[in-house]
């Protein structure tokens, strides 16, 4: 195996650089459970303003931020609608049901190509022992493929929610990528949603942290839910400072990550394994017609120093990020080309 690995498994593997570490070391801190950490307060105010909402709450993880937001908009025993592959019901260990008592019903995996008419047809009103729909959740970007949900689709979902008196939640773990790819202002996204979760530790490169965004009333309740879930934190300004640094310095670098992903896609395209268009920093591979399965590709690539994710028997994923430079992309492209050709 090569001595230095090119890690394309996820954009969660980034490590804070010197500038971010310096910001963390210099952070002014206080006890955030008492609401006395000034760096956390500044981060929360900044993110709320970016999305045009009244308030935000810093949480240690994206999963916690999502689950807090879902509990804000779906009462216990009532229903959430989302994609069958949505992170909130697929990769969060059943937390919506286990902690929120939330029933979920899903439309077939559609990713960024979801059809609002399909969603509208699923809405279930209050009725004779029926479980009423209370909210719709959508990912921006779609984590399994990096697809960007078009603004018109999101507006259509907002109209459906308004027509039926539902809430609309955005799992915006990589909404920064959508913002850069489609040049949609963050506030234009924000106005469409009752709640959002936004992540600092994926493409933006902070070591930890997400935020719940919403009205002041919702965020006051969110603070209680965060504590209930074990997310009350003390002198956490050292982590919030990393998030503030990321917002100031790393959003502008996302376009370069998108370009690197496009180069990887171009390298593997001749082998017929691209699962769809590459819009952001994620390249999804469909090995359905290739002799190698996803696990085989991952093993062969790892032997030559390139790490990729296996999402299913015939599905693999490559993700570019801050710690993958141009030389690493070239190396990964050469390895993947060689393995796919063999």
PDB file of C-alpha atoms in Angstrom, residues 2-251:
ATOM      1  CA  UNK A   2       1.190   3.532  -0.707  1.00  0.00           C
ATOM      2  CA  UNK A   3       2.612   5.425   2.243  1.00  0.00           C
ATOM      3  CA  UNK A   4       0.332   8.456   1.765  1.00  0.00           C
ATOM      4  CA  UNK A   5      -3.346   7.768   1.220  1.00  0.00           C
ATOM      5  CA  UNK A   6      -5.704   9.784  -0.948  1.00  0.00           C
ATOM      6  CA  UNK A   7      -8.860   9.705   1.151  1.00  0.00           C
ATOM      7  CA  UNK A   8     -11.986  10.124  -0.964  1.00  0.00           C
ATOM      8  CA  UNK A   9     -14.347   8.376   1.455  1.00  0.00           C
ATOM      9  CA  UNK A  10     -15.998  11.591   2.650  1.00  0.00           C
ATOM     10  CA  UNK A  11     -15.434  15.289   3.221  1.00  0.00           C
ATOM     11  CA  UNK A  12     -15.704  14.552   6.953  1.00  0.00           C
ATOM     12  CA  UNK A  13     -12.062  13.396   7.052  1.00  0.00           C
ATOM     13  CA  UNK A  14     -10.521  16.869   6.757  1.00  0.00           C
ATOM     14  CA  UNK A  15      -8.223  18.148   9.471  1.00  0.00           C
ATOM     15  CA  UNK A  16      -8.054  21.753  10.698  1.00  0.00           C
ATOM     16  CA  UNK A  17      -5.203  23.746   9.194  1.00  0.00           C
ATOM     17  CA  UNK A  18      -2.914  26.235  10.870  1.00  0.00           C
ATOM     18  CA  UNK A  19      -5.259  29.208  10.467  1.00  0.00           C
ATOM     19  CA  UNK A  20      -8.222  27.344  11.908  1.00  0.00           C
ATOM     20  CA  UNK A  21      -6.152  26.008  14.801  1.00  0.00           C
ATOM     21  CA  UNK A  22      -4.957  29.525  15.586  1.00  0.00           C
ATOM     22  CA  UNK A  23      -8.535  30.787  15.633  1.00  0.00           C
ATOM     23  CA  UNK A  24      -9.513  27.968  17.984  1.00  0.00           C
ATOM     24  CA  UNK A  25      -6.608  28.714  20.320  1.00  0.00           C
ATOM     25  CA  UNK A  26      -7.509  32.395  20.485  1.00  0.00           C
ATOM     26  CA  UNK A  27     -11.261  31.923  20.974  1.00  0.00           C
ATOM     27  CA  UNK A  28     -12.986  33.791  23.765  1.00  0.00           C
ATOM     28  CA  UNK A  29     -15.098  31.291  25.700  1.00  0.00           C
ATOM     29  CA  UNK A  30     -17.744  30.972  28.404  1.00  0.00           C
ATOM     30  CA  UNK A  31     -20.240  28.393  29.629  1.00  0.00           C
ATOM     31  CA  UNK A  32     -22.610  27.804  26.740  1.00  0.00           C
ATOM     32  CA  UNK A  33     -25.209  25.942  28.826  1.00  0.00           C
ATOM     33  CA  UNK A  34     -25.671  29.290  30.593  1.00  0.00           C
ATOM     34  CA  UNK A  35     -25.658  31.019  27.198  1.00  0.00           C
ATOM     35  CA  UNK A  36     -22.401  32.765  28.097  1.00  0.00           C
ATOM     36  CA  UNK A  37     -20.010  31.668  25.350  1.00  0.00           C
ATOM     37  CA  UNK A  38     -19.496  34.759  23.156  1.00  0.00           C
ATOM     38  CA  UNK A  39     -17.925  32.871  20.257  1.00  0.00           C
ATOM     39  CA  UNK A  40     -20.842  30.444  20.095  1.00  0.00           C
ATOM     40  CA  UNK A  41     -23.292  33.342  20.249  1.00  0.00           C
ATOM     41  CA  UNK A  42     -21.486  35.087  17.399  1.00  0.00           C
ATOM     42  CA  UNK A  43     -21.518  31.927  15.261  1.00  0.00           C
ATOM     43  CA  UNK A  44     -25.220  31.359  15.894  1.00  0.00           C
ATOM     44  CA  UNK A  45     -26.093  34.956  15.016  1.00  0.00           C
ATOM     45  CA  UNK A  46     -23.963  34.834  11.880  1.00  0.00           C
ATOM     46  CA  UNK A  47     -25.516  31.624  10.562  1.00  0.00           C
ATOM     47  CA  UNK A  48     -29.064  32.733  11.379  1.00  0.00           C
ATOM     48  CA  UNK A  49     -28.472  35.957   9.444  1.00  0.00           C
ATOM     49  CA  UNK A  50     -27.004  34.117   6.453  1.00  0.00           C
ATOM     50  CA  UNK A  51     -30.231  32.132   6.080  1.00  0.00           C
ATOM     51  CA  UNK A  52     -32.562  35.008   6.915  1.00  0.00           C
ATOM     52  CA  UNK A  53     -33.877  33.436  10.119  1.00  0.00           C
ATOM     53  CA  UNK A  54     -34.185  34.812  13.620  1.00  0.00           C
ATOM     54  CA  UNK A  55     -31.955  32.378  15.471  1.00  0.00           C
ATOM     55  CA  UNK A  56     -29.684  29.349  15.348  1.00  0.00           C
ATOM     56  CA  UNK A  57     -28.335  26.805  17.810  1.00  0.00           C
ATOM     57  CA  UNK A  58     -24.889  25.191  17.749  1.00  0.00           C
ATOM     58  CA  UNK A  59     -24.977  21.397  18.064  1.00  0.00           C
ATOM     59  CA  UNK A  60     -22.101  18.920  18.206  1.00  0.00           C
ATOM     60  CA  UNK A  61     -23.277  16.806  15.244  1.00  0.00           C
ATOM     61  CA  UNK A  62     -25.397  16.981  12.139  1.00  0.00           C
ATOM     62  CA  UNK A  63     -27.480  14.031  13.265  1.00  0.00           C
ATOM     63  CA  UNK A  64     -28.326  15.795  16.517  1.00  0.00           C
ATOM     64  CA  UNK A  65     -29.164  18.986  14.639  1.00  0.00           C
ATOM     65  CA  UNK A  66     -31.473  17.082  12.291  1.00  0.00           C
ATOM     66  CA  UNK A  67     -33.222  15.230  15.091  1.00  0.00           C
ATOM     67  CA  UNK A  68     -33.738  18.386  17.122  1.00  0.00           C
ATOM     68  CA  UNK A  69     -35.252  20.066  14.067  1.00  0.00           C
ATOM     69  CA  UNK A  70     -37.569  17.131  13.371  1.00  0.00           C
ATOM     70  CA  UNK A  71     -38.816  17.148  16.950  1.00  0.00           C
ATOM     71  CA  UNK A  72     -39.554  20.850  16.553  1.00  0.00           C
ATOM     72  CA  UNK A  73     -41.901  20.259  13.624  1.00  0.00           C
ATOM     73  CA  UNK A  74     -43.360  16.752  14.111  1.00  0.00           C
ATOM     74  CA  UNK A  75     -45.260  15.922  17.334  1.00  0.00           C
ATOM     75  CA  UNK A  76     -44.775  12.465  18.811  1.00  0.00           C
ATOM     76  CA  UNK A  77     -46.744   9.816  16.918  1.00  0.00           C
ATOM     77  CA  UNK A  78     -47.219  11.977  13.837  1.00  0.00           C
ATOM     78  CA  UNK A  79     -45.624  11.630  10.430  1.00  0.00           C
ATOM     79  CA  UNK A  80     -42.628  12.863   8.468  1.00  0.00           C
ATOM     80  CA  UNK A  81     -42.364  12.439   4.686  1.00  0.00           C
ATOM     81  CA  UNK A  82     -38.920  12.108   3.093  1.00  0.00           C
ATOM     82  CA  UNK A  83     -36.860  10.285   0.474  1.00  0.00           C
ATOM     83  CA  UNK A  84     -36.296   6.568   1.158  1.00  0.00           C
ATOM     84  CA  UNK A  85     -32.539   7.211   1.171  1.00  0.00           C
ATOM     85  CA  UNK A  86     -32.744  10.389   3.249  1.00  0.00           C
ATOM     86  CA  UNK A  87     -30.024  10.765   5.860  1.00  0.00           C
ATOM     87  CA  UNK A  88     -32.572  11.478   8.601  1.00  0.00           C
ATOM     88  CA  UNK A  89     -34.114   8.000   8.282  1.00  0.00           C
ATOM     89  CA  UNK A  90     -31.242   5.977   6.810  1.00  0.00           C
ATOM     90  CA  UNK A  91     -28.040   7.056   8.565  1.00  0.00           C
ATOM     91  CA  UNK A  92     -29.145   8.317  11.983  1.00  0.00           C
ATOM     92  CA  UNK A  93     -29.807   4.996  13.735  1.00  0.00           C
ATOM     93  CA  UNK A  94     -33.576   5.350  13.843  1.00  0.00           C
ATOM     94  CA  UNK A  95     -33.327   8.419  16.062  1.00  0.00           C
ATOM     95  CA  UNK A  96     -36.508  10.016  14.715  1.00  0.00           C
ATOM     96  CA  UNK A  97     -38.523   7.046  15.970  1.00  0.00           C
ATOM     97  CA  UNK A  98     -36.406   6.211  19.023  1.00  0.00           C
ATOM     98  CA  UNK A  99     -36.122   9.717  20.477  1.00  0.00           C
ATOM     99  CA  UNK A 100     -38.818  11.746  18.750  1.00  0.00           C
ATOM    100  CA  UNK A 101     -41.563   9.131  18.497  1.00  0.00           C
ATOM    101  CA  UNK A 102     -41.853  10.192  14.866  1.00  0.00           C
ATOM    102  CA  UNK A 103     -43.477   7.964  12.275  1.00  0.00           C
ATOM    103  CA  UNK A 104     -41.940   8.262   8.812  1.00  0.00           C
ATOM    104  CA  UNK A 105     -43.156   7.416   5.327  1.00  0.00           C
ATOM    105  CA  UNK A 106     -40.911   7.662   2.293  1.00  0.00           C
ATOM    106  CA  UNK A 107     -41.147   8.223  -1.413  1.00  0.00           C
ATOM    107  CA  UNK A 108     -38.960   6.034  -3.695  1.00  0.00           C
ATOM    108  CA  UNK A 109     -35.296   7.108  -3.870  1.00  0.00           C
ATOM    109  CA  UNK A 110     -35.195  10.100  -6.171  1.00  0.00           C
ATOM    110  CA  UNK A 111     -32.442  12.292  -4.767  1.00  0.00           C
ATOM    111  CA  UNK A 112     -32.213  15.691  -6.393  1.00  0.00           C
ATOM    112  CA  UNK A 113     -34.701  14.619  -9.065  1.00  0.00           C
ATOM    113  CA  UNK A 114     -37.631  14.294  -6.668  1.00  0.00           C
ATOM    114  CA  UNK A 115     -41.088  14.959  -8.092  1.00  0.00           C
ATOM    115  CA  UNK A 116     -43.191  17.352  -5.963  1.00  0.00           C
ATOM    116  CA  UNK A 117     -46.378  15.746  -7.304  1.00  0.00           C
ATOM    117  CA  UNK A 118     -45.324  12.426  -5.783  1.00  0.00           C
ATOM    118  CA  UNK A 119     -44.814  14.144  -2.442  1.00  0.00           C
ATOM    119  CA  UNK A 120     -48.145  15.961  -2.637  1.00  0.00           C
ATOM    120  CA  UNK A 121     -49.984  12.699  -3.275  1.00  0.00           C
ATOM    121  CA  UNK A 122     -48.528  11.214  -0.080  1.00  0.00           C
ATOM    122  CA  UNK A 123     -49.767  13.895   2.314  1.00  0.00           C
ATOM    123  CA  UNK A 124     -52.201  12.383   4.776  1.00  0.00           C
ATOM    124  CA  UNK A 125     -54.598  14.640   6.729  1.00  0.00           C
ATOM    125  CA  UNK A 126     -56.033  14.032  10.149  1.00  0.00           C
ATOM    126  CA  UNK A 127     -58.639  11.298   9.967  1.00  0.00           C
ATOM    127  CA  UNK A 128     -60.081   8.210  11.538  1.00  0.00           C
ATOM    128  CA  UNK A 129     -57.032   6.728  13.327  1.00  0.00           C
ATOM    129  CA  UNK A 130     -54.775   7.752  10.424  1.00  0.00           C
ATOM    130  CA  UNK A 131     -51.308   9.080  11.206  1.00  0.00           C
ATOM    131  CA  UNK A 132     -51.354  12.700  10.010  1.00  0.00           C
ATOM    132  CA  UNK A 133     -48.472  14.148   8.020  1.00  0.00           C
ATOM    133  CA  UNK A 134     -46.878  17.074   9.815  1.00  0.00           C
ATOM    134  CA  UNK A 135     -43.660  17.791   7.898  1.00  0.00           C
ATOM    135  CA  UNK A 136     -41.623  17.142   4.765  1.00  0.00           C
ATOM    136  CA  UNK A 137     -37.835  16.789   4.864  1.00  0.00           C
ATOM    137  CA  UNK A 138     -35.514  17.301   1.907  1.00  0.00           C
ATOM    138  CA  UNK A 139     -31.705  17.164   1.545  1.00  0.00           C
ATOM    139  CA  UNK A 140     -29.677  19.898  -0.085  1.00  0.00           C
ATOM    140  CA  UNK A 141     -27.370  18.607  -1.456  1.00  0.00           C
ATOM    141  CA  UNK A 142     -28.427  14.961  -1.712  1.00  0.00           C
ATOM    142  CA  UNK A 143     -25.770  13.099   0.284  1.00  0.00           C
ATOM    143  CA  UNK A 144     -25.729   9.862  -1.699  1.00  0.00           C
ATOM    144  CA  UNK A 145     -24.971  11.611  -4.965  1.00  0.00           C
ATOM    145  CA  UNK A 146     -24.173  15.272  -4.448  1.00  0.00           C
ATOM    146  CA  UNK A 147     -27.146  16.320  -6.540  1.00  0.00           C
ATOM    147  CA  UNK A 148     -28.498  19.834  -6.156  1.00  0.00           C
ATOM    148  CA  UNK A 149     -32.268  20.060  -5.705  1.00  0.00           C
ATOM    149  CA  UNK A 150     -33.463  22.805  -8.096  1.00  0.00           C
ATOM    150  CA  UNK A 151     -34.829  25.957  -6.521  1.00  0.00           C
ATOM    151  CA  UNK A 152     -38.126  25.519  -8.399  1.00  0.00           C
ATOM    152  CA  UNK A 153     -38.558  22.054  -6.833  1.00  0.00           C
ATOM    153  CA  UNK A 154     -37.982  23.473  -3.364  1.00  0.00           C
ATOM    154  CA  UNK A 155     -40.503  26.226  -4.047  1.00  0.00           C
ATOM    155  CA  UNK A 156     -43.021  23.603  -5.133  1.00  0.00           C
ATOM    156  CA  UNK A 157     -42.467  21.705  -1.875  1.00  0.00           C
ATOM    157  CA  UNK A 158     -42.977  24.947   0.043  1.00  0.00           C
ATOM    158  CA  UNK A 159     -46.294  25.450  -1.755  1.00  0.00           C
ATOM    159  CA  UNK A 160     -47.359  21.893  -0.876  1.00  0.00           C
ATOM    160  CA  UNK A 161     -46.423  22.459   2.754  1.00  0.00           C
ATOM    161  CA  UNK A 162     -48.347  25.725   2.869  1.00  0.00           C
ATOM    162  CA  UNK A 163     -51.419  24.193   1.222  1.00  0.00           C
ATOM    163  CA  UNK A 164     -51.598  21.397   3.790  1.00  0.00           C
ATOM    164  CA  UNK A 165     -50.361  23.262   6.866  1.00  0.00           C
ATOM    165  CA  UNK A 166     -47.103  21.312   7.034  1.00  0.00           C
ATOM    166  CA  UNK A 167     -43.583  22.244   8.047  1.00  0.00           C
ATOM    167  CA  UNK A 168     -40.659  21.943   5.630  1.00  0.00           C
ATOM    168  CA  UNK A 169     -37.250  20.901   6.969  1.00  0.00           C
ATOM    169  CA  UNK A 170     -33.948  21.065   5.110  1.00  0.00           C
ATOM    170  CA  UNK A 171     -31.134  18.685   5.926  1.00  0.00           C
ATOM    171  CA  UNK A 172     -28.609  21.181   4.632  1.00  0.00           C
ATOM    172  CA  UNK A 173     -25.427  19.379   5.613  1.00  0.00           C
ATOM    173  CA  UNK A 174     -23.920  20.402   2.265  1.00  0.00           C
ATOM    174  CA  UNK A 175     -26.167  23.336   1.409  1.00  0.00           C
ATOM    175  CA  UNK A 176     -23.013  25.425   1.034  1.00  0.00           C
ATOM    176  CA  UNK A 177     -22.158  23.322  -2.051  1.00  0.00           C
ATOM    177  CA  UNK A 178     -25.602  23.941  -3.553  1.00  0.00           C
ATOM    178  CA  UNK A 179     -25.180  27.661  -2.863  1.00  0.00           C
ATOM    179  CA  UNK A 180     -21.896  27.681  -4.783  1.00  0.00           C
ATOM    180  CA  UNK A 181     -22.976  25.336  -7.593  1.00  0.00           C
ATOM    181  CA  UNK A 182     -26.279  27.077  -8.410  1.00  0.00           C
ATOM    182  CA  UNK A 183     -25.369  30.560  -7.115  1.00  0.00           C
ATOM    183  CA  UNK A 184     -28.527  30.679  -5.031  1.00  0.00           C
ATOM    184  CA  UNK A 185     -28.195  33.052  -2.059  1.00  0.00           C
ATOM    185  CA  UNK A 186     -28.371  31.271   1.275  1.00  0.00           C
ATOM    186  CA  UNK A 187     -31.218  33.519   2.379  1.00  0.00           C
ATOM    187  CA  UNK A 188     -33.204  32.452  -0.694  1.00  0.00           C
ATOM    188  CA  UNK A 189     -32.903  28.874   0.497  1.00  0.00           C
ATOM    189  CA  UNK A 190     -33.586  29.862   4.080  1.00  0.00           C
ATOM    190  CA  UNK A 191     -36.903  31.563   3.414  1.00  0.00           C
ATOM    191  CA  UNK A 192     -38.339  28.312   2.047  1.00  0.00           C
ATOM    192  CA  UNK A 193     -37.812  26.256   5.206  1.00  0.00           C
ATOM    193  CA  UNK A 194     -39.255  26.291   8.703  1.00  0.00           C
ATOM    194  CA  UNK A 195     -36.100  24.620  10.018  1.00  0.00           C
ATOM    195  CA  UNK A 196     -32.680  23.856   8.596  1.00  0.00           C
ATOM    196  CA  UNK A 197     -29.674  21.930   9.816  1.00  0.00           C
ATOM    197  CA  UNK A 198     -26.365  23.101   8.355  1.00  0.00           C
ATOM    198  CA  UNK A 199     -23.014  21.401   8.851  1.00  0.00           C
ATOM    199  CA  UNK A 200     -19.566  22.901   9.386  1.00  0.00           C
ATOM    200  CA  UNK A 201     -17.558  19.667   9.489  1.00  0.00           C
ATOM    201  CA  UNK A 202     -18.065  18.369   5.954  1.00  0.00           C
ATOM    202  CA  UNK A 203     -17.089  20.548   3.006  1.00  0.00           C
ATOM    203  CA  UNK A 204     -16.241  23.516   5.217  1.00  0.00           C
ATOM    204  CA  UNK A 205     -13.557  21.561   7.045  1.00  0.00           C
ATOM    205  CA  UNK A 206     -14.289  22.352  10.697  1.00  0.00           C
ATOM    206  CA  UNK A 207     -13.497  19.484  13.086  1.00  0.00           C
ATOM    207  CA  UNK A 208     -17.033  19.287  14.476  1.00  0.00           C
ATOM    208  CA  UNK A 209     -20.346  21.108  14.591  1.00  0.00           C
ATOM    209  CA  UNK A 210     -23.703  21.811  12.959  1.00  0.00           C
ATOM    210  CA  UNK A 211     -26.444  24.336  13.593  1.00  0.00           C
ATOM    211  CA  UNK A 212     -30.231  24.235  13.791  1.00  0.00           C
ATOM    212  CA  UNK A 213     -31.730  27.321  12.146  1.00  0.00           C
ATOM    213  CA  UNK A 214     -35.256  28.629  12.645  1.00  0.00           C
ATOM    214  CA  UNK A 215     -37.453  31.134  14.447  1.00  0.00           C
ATOM    215  CA  UNK A 216     -36.533  32.458  17.869  1.00  0.00           C
ATOM    216  CA  UNK A 217     -39.390  30.468  19.393  1.00  0.00           C
ATOM    217  CA  UNK A 218     -38.239  27.231  17.767  1.00  0.00           C
ATOM    218  CA  UNK A 219     -34.620  27.732  18.755  1.00  0.00           C
ATOM    219  CA  UNK A 220     -35.583  28.361  22.376  1.00  0.00           C
ATOM    220  CA  UNK A 221     -37.279  24.954  22.327  1.00  0.00           C
ATOM    221  CA  UNK A 222     -34.307  23.495  20.439  1.00  0.00           C
ATOM    222  CA  UNK A 223     -31.992  24.490  23.287  1.00  0.00           C
ATOM    223  CA  UNK A 224     -34.095  22.381  25.657  1.00  0.00           C
ATOM    224  CA  UNK A 225     -34.100  19.434  23.230  1.00  0.00           C
ATOM    225  CA  UNK A 226     -30.337  19.663  22.766  1.00  0.00           C
ATOM    226  CA  UNK A 227     -29.851  19.360  26.518  1.00  0.00           C
ATOM    227  CA  UNK A 228     -32.263  16.419  26.675  1.00  0.00           C
ATOM    228  CA  UNK A 229     -30.220  14.640  24.009  1.00  0.00           C
ATOM    229  CA  UNK A 230     -26.996  15.214  25.918  1.00  0.00           C
ATOM    230  CA  UNK A 231     -25.782  18.068  23.750  1.00  0.00           C
ATOM    231  CA  UNK A 232     -25.349  20.760  26.376  1.00  0.00           C
ATOM    232  CA  UNK A 233     -21.770  22.020  26.034  1.00  0.00           C
ATOM    233  CA  UNK A 234     -19.584  24.235  28.153  1.00  0.00           C
ATOM    234  CA  UNK A 235     -16.588  26.243  26.876  1.00  0.00           C
ATOM    235  CA  UNK A 236     -17.352  25.219  23.324  1.00  0.00           C
ATOM    236  CA  UNK A 237     -16.239  28.474  21.757  1.00  0.00           C
ATOM    237  CA  UNK A 238     -13.018  26.731  20.785  1.00  0.00           C
ATOM    238  CA  UNK A 239     -15.114  24.662  18.343  1.00  0.00           C
ATOM    239  CA  UNK A 240     -17.401  27.510  17.313  1.00  0.00           C
ATOM    240  CA  UNK A 241     -14.282  29.480  16.385  1.00  0.00           C
ATOM    241  CA  UNK A 242     -13.380  26.757  13.912  1.00  0.00           C
ATOM    242  CA  UNK A 243     -16.836  27.116  12.379  1.00  0.00           C
ATOM    243  CA  UNK A 244     -16.521  30.879  12.101  1.00  0.00           C
ATOM    244  CA  UNK A 245     -13.113  30.473  10.442  1.00  0.00           C
ATOM    245  CA  UNK A 246     -14.597  27.957   8.003  1.00  0.00           C
ATOM    246  CA  UNK A 247     -17.401  30.325   7.032  1.00  0.00           C
ATOM    247  CA  UNK A 248     -14.937  33.150   6.467  1.00  0.00           C
ATOM    248  CA  UNK A 249     -12.322  31.194   4.517  1.00  0.00           C
ATOM    249  CA  UNK A 250     -13.632  27.896   3.151  1.00  0.00           C
ATOM    250  CA  UNK A 251     -16.957  28.565   1.432  1.00  0.00           C
TER     251      UNK A 251
END
